[in-house]
Amino acid sequence: MHKILEEEWLRFKQENEQAMREEGIVDFDNLIDESIQEYEKEENEAYFQQEQEELESILASYEVSKNLVICVNCQKASLTPDGRKRGVDPIASCPNCGFYTTESCLHDIIAATSAHAANCKGIISYSLEPGTDDTIISICNICDLWNMFYL
């Protein structure tokens, strides 16, 4: 195959030698090498540009996600501020399951959940205590641990 390509290249150079000289091309082999190098340079720059854009996009997403807290109840959506307040604390709620809490209560829940996870592999579910709108109850499905958190 390599020999066929060499023969084709030699025949092409012979057939087009006069036209290339009129265009100012003297070293045909160098022309091909320069073309390949220029093409590779352009491809590398385009690849680098694409990689740079993807990296910037990932970093921007990371910066946004640093401030997001995954819902401790369903763990499928981020808690988002919903405009309500309990005293001076803003309330964040989950658009997926409806769970809501204040920032201070959320910190208490996360601390208790982390401590519980060190001793038990169970899943904790959260709900409002029946008859209240300011007390969250947590219950483990394995060890039956329960806690109360106040909004």
Short mmCIF file of C-alpha atoms in Angstrom, two decimals:
data_model
loop_
_atom_site.label_atom_id
_atom_site.label_comp_id
_atom_site.label_asym_id
_atom_site.label_seq_id
_atom_site.Cartn_x
_atom_site.Cartn_y
_atom_site.Cartn_z
CA MET A 1 0.00 0.00 0.00
CA HIS A 2 2.83 2.37 0.90
CA LYS A 3 4.48 1.73 -2.47
CA ILE A 4 1.25 2.52 -4.32
CA LEU A 5 0.92 5.82 -2.46
CA GLU A 6 4.51 6.75 -3.32
CA GLU A 7 3.91 5.97 -7.01
CA GLU A 8 0.69 8.01 -7.02
CA TRP A 9 2.46 10.94 -5.34
CA LEU A 10 5.32 10.88 -7.87
CA ARG A 11 2.87 10.73 -10.78
CA PHE A 12 0.85 13.64 -9.30
CA LYS A 13 4.01 15.74 -8.88
CA GLN A 14 5.07 15.05 -12.48
CA GLU A 15 1.62 15.86 -13.90
CA ASN A 16 1.23 19.07 -11.88
CA GLU A 17 4.83 20.26 -11.63
CA GLN A 18 4.46 23.11 -14.11
CA ALA A 19 1.25 24.44 -12.53
CA MET A 20 2.80 24.34 -9.06
CA ARG A 21 5.89 26.23 -10.23
CA GLU A 22 3.66 28.92 -11.71
CA GLU A 23 2.03 29.24 -8.28
CA GLY A 24 5.46 29.68 -6.71
CA ILE A 25 5.68 26.24 -5.17
CA VAL A 26 9.19 24.83 -5.50
CA ASP A 27 9.46 22.16 -2.79
CA PHE A 28 6.40 19.95 -3.15
CA ASP A 29 7.22 17.66 -0.23
CA ASN A 30 7.76 20.63 2.09
CA LEU A 31 4.38 22.03 0.99
CA ILE A 32 2.64 18.86 2.16
CA ASP A 33 4.55 18.84 5.47
CA GLU A 34 3.66 22.50 6.09
CA SER A 35 0.02 21.84 5.26
CA ILE A 36 -0.11 18.92 7.66
CA GLN A 37 1.58 20.93 10.41
CA GLU A 38 -0.79 23.85 9.90
CA TYR A 39 -3.79 21.53 9.97
CA GLU A 40 -2.56 19.85 13.16
CA LYS A 41 -1.93 23.25 14.75
CA GLU A 42 -5.47 24.41 13.93
CA GLU A 43 -6.94 21.14 15.23
CA ASN A 44 -4.92 21.40 18.44
CA GLU A 45 -6.05 25.00 18.99
CA ALA A 46 -9.68 24.05 18.38
CA TYR A 47 -9.36 21.11 20.78
CA PHE A 48 -7.70 23.30 23.41
CA GLN A 49 -10.44 25.93 23.02
CA GLN A 50 -13.15 23.29 23.43
CA GLU A 51 -11.43 21.84 26.50
CA GLN A 52 -11.08 25.34 27.99
CA GLU A 53 -14.79 26.05 27.46
CA GLU A 54 -15.79 22.73 29.04
CA LEU A 55 -13.52 23.37 32.02
CA GLU A 56 -14.98 26.85 32.53
CA SER A 57 -18.50 25.40 32.34
CA ILE A 58 -17.66 22.71 34.90
CA LEU A 59 -16.10 25.26 37.24
CA ALA A 60 -19.14 27.53 36.92
CA SER A 61 -21.44 24.60 37.73
CA TYR A 62 -19.28 23.72 40.73
CA GLU A 63 -19.42 27.27 42.06
CA VAL A 64 -23.21 27.23 41.81
CA SER A 65 -23.48 23.78 43.40
CA LYS A 66 -21.31 24.70 46.41
CA ASN A 67 -24.23 26.65 47.82
CA LEU A 68 -26.85 23.96 47.14
CA VAL A 69 -27.99 21.52 49.79
CA ILE A 70 -29.57 18.24 48.76
CA CYS A 71 -32.88 17.51 50.45
CA VAL A 72 -32.20 15.37 53.52
CA ASN A 73 -35.58 13.70 53.14
CA CYS A 74 -35.79 12.49 49.52
CA GLN A 75 -32.19 13.18 48.43
CA LYS A 76 -33.40 13.85 44.89
CA ALA A 77 -33.51 17.65 44.67
CA SER A 78 -31.86 20.70 46.14
CA LEU A 79 -33.45 22.72 48.89
CA THR A 80 -34.31 26.15 47.54
CA PRO A 81 -35.40 29.33 49.32
CA ASP A 82 -39.14 29.67 49.00
CA GLY A 83 -39.61 33.22 50.28
CA ARG A 84 -41.17 32.31 53.63
CA LYS A 85 -39.52 33.00 56.97
CA ARG A 86 -39.77 31.57 60.45
CA GLY A 87 -38.78 34.48 62.65
CA VAL A 88 -35.65 35.82 60.96
CA ASP A 89 -34.61 32.47 59.43
CA PRO A 90 -35.52 31.98 55.77
CA ILE A 91 -37.19 28.70 54.91
CA ALA A 92 -35.85 26.40 52.21
CA SER A 93 -38.02 23.71 50.69
CA CYS A 94 -37.69 20.74 48.39
CA PRO A 95 -39.58 20.99 45.11
CA ASN A 96 -39.63 17.19 44.87
CA CYS A 97 -41.10 16.02 48.21
CA GLY A 98 -42.25 19.25 49.89
CA PHE A 99 -39.86 18.94 52.86
CA TYR A 100 -38.98 22.33 54.34
CA THR A 101 -36.71 23.64 57.06
CA THR A 102 -34.80 26.68 58.26
CA GLU A 103 -31.05 27.01 57.86
CA SER A 104 -30.34 26.56 61.58
CA CYS A 105 -32.61 23.51 61.80
CA LEU A 106 -30.96 22.08 58.67
CA HIS A 107 -27.52 22.35 60.30
CA ASP A 108 -28.84 20.44 63.34
CA ILE A 109 -30.36 17.77 61.08
CA ILE A 110 -27.12 17.34 59.10
CA ALA A 111 -25.05 17.04 62.28
CA ALA A 112 -27.42 14.44 63.77
CA THR A 113 -27.58 12.52 60.48
CA SER A 114 -23.78 12.40 60.25
CA ALA A 115 -23.47 11.15 63.82
CA HIS A 116 -26.14 8.52 63.17
CA ALA A 117 -24.45 7.36 59.93
CA ALA A 118 -21.29 6.55 61.89
CA ASN A 119 -23.16 3.78 63.75
CA CYS A 120 -26.02 2.72 61.48
CA LYS A 121 -26.56 2.16 57.76
CA GLY A 122 -30.29 2.86 58.00
CA ILE A 123 -32.24 5.44 56.05
CA ILE A 124 -33.69 8.32 58.04
CA SER A 125 -37.04 9.72 57.00
CA TYR A 126 -38.32 13.12 58.07
CA SER A 127 -41.79 14.50 58.58
CA LEU A 128 -43.56 17.21 60.49
CA GLU A 129 -44.81 16.14 63.87
CA PRO A 130 -48.56 15.67 63.54
CA GLY A 131 -50.49 18.70 64.71
CA THR A 132 -47.51 21.09 64.46
CA ASP A 133 -45.89 23.17 61.77
CA ASP A 134 -42.58 23.80 63.53
CA THR A 135 -41.28 20.38 64.65
CA ILE A 136 -39.58 17.87 62.38
CA ILE A 137 -39.35 14.24 63.47
CA SER A 138 -36.65 11.94 62.10
CA ILE A 139 -36.93 8.15 62.27
CA CYS A 140 -34.41 5.49 61.20
CA ASN A 141 -35.81 2.46 59.37
CA ILE A 142 -33.25 0.07 60.96
CA CYS A 143 -32.34 1.12 64.50
CA ASP A 144 -35.58 3.00 65.30
CA LEU A 145 -33.62 6.05 66.42
CA TRP A 146 -35.78 9.14 66.37
CA ASN A 147 -35.05 12.80 66.88
CA MET A 148 -36.99 16.02 67.00
CA PHE A 149 -35.81 19.23 65.38
CA TYR A 150 -37.41 22.61 65.89
CA LEU A 151 -37.73 25.12 63.09
#
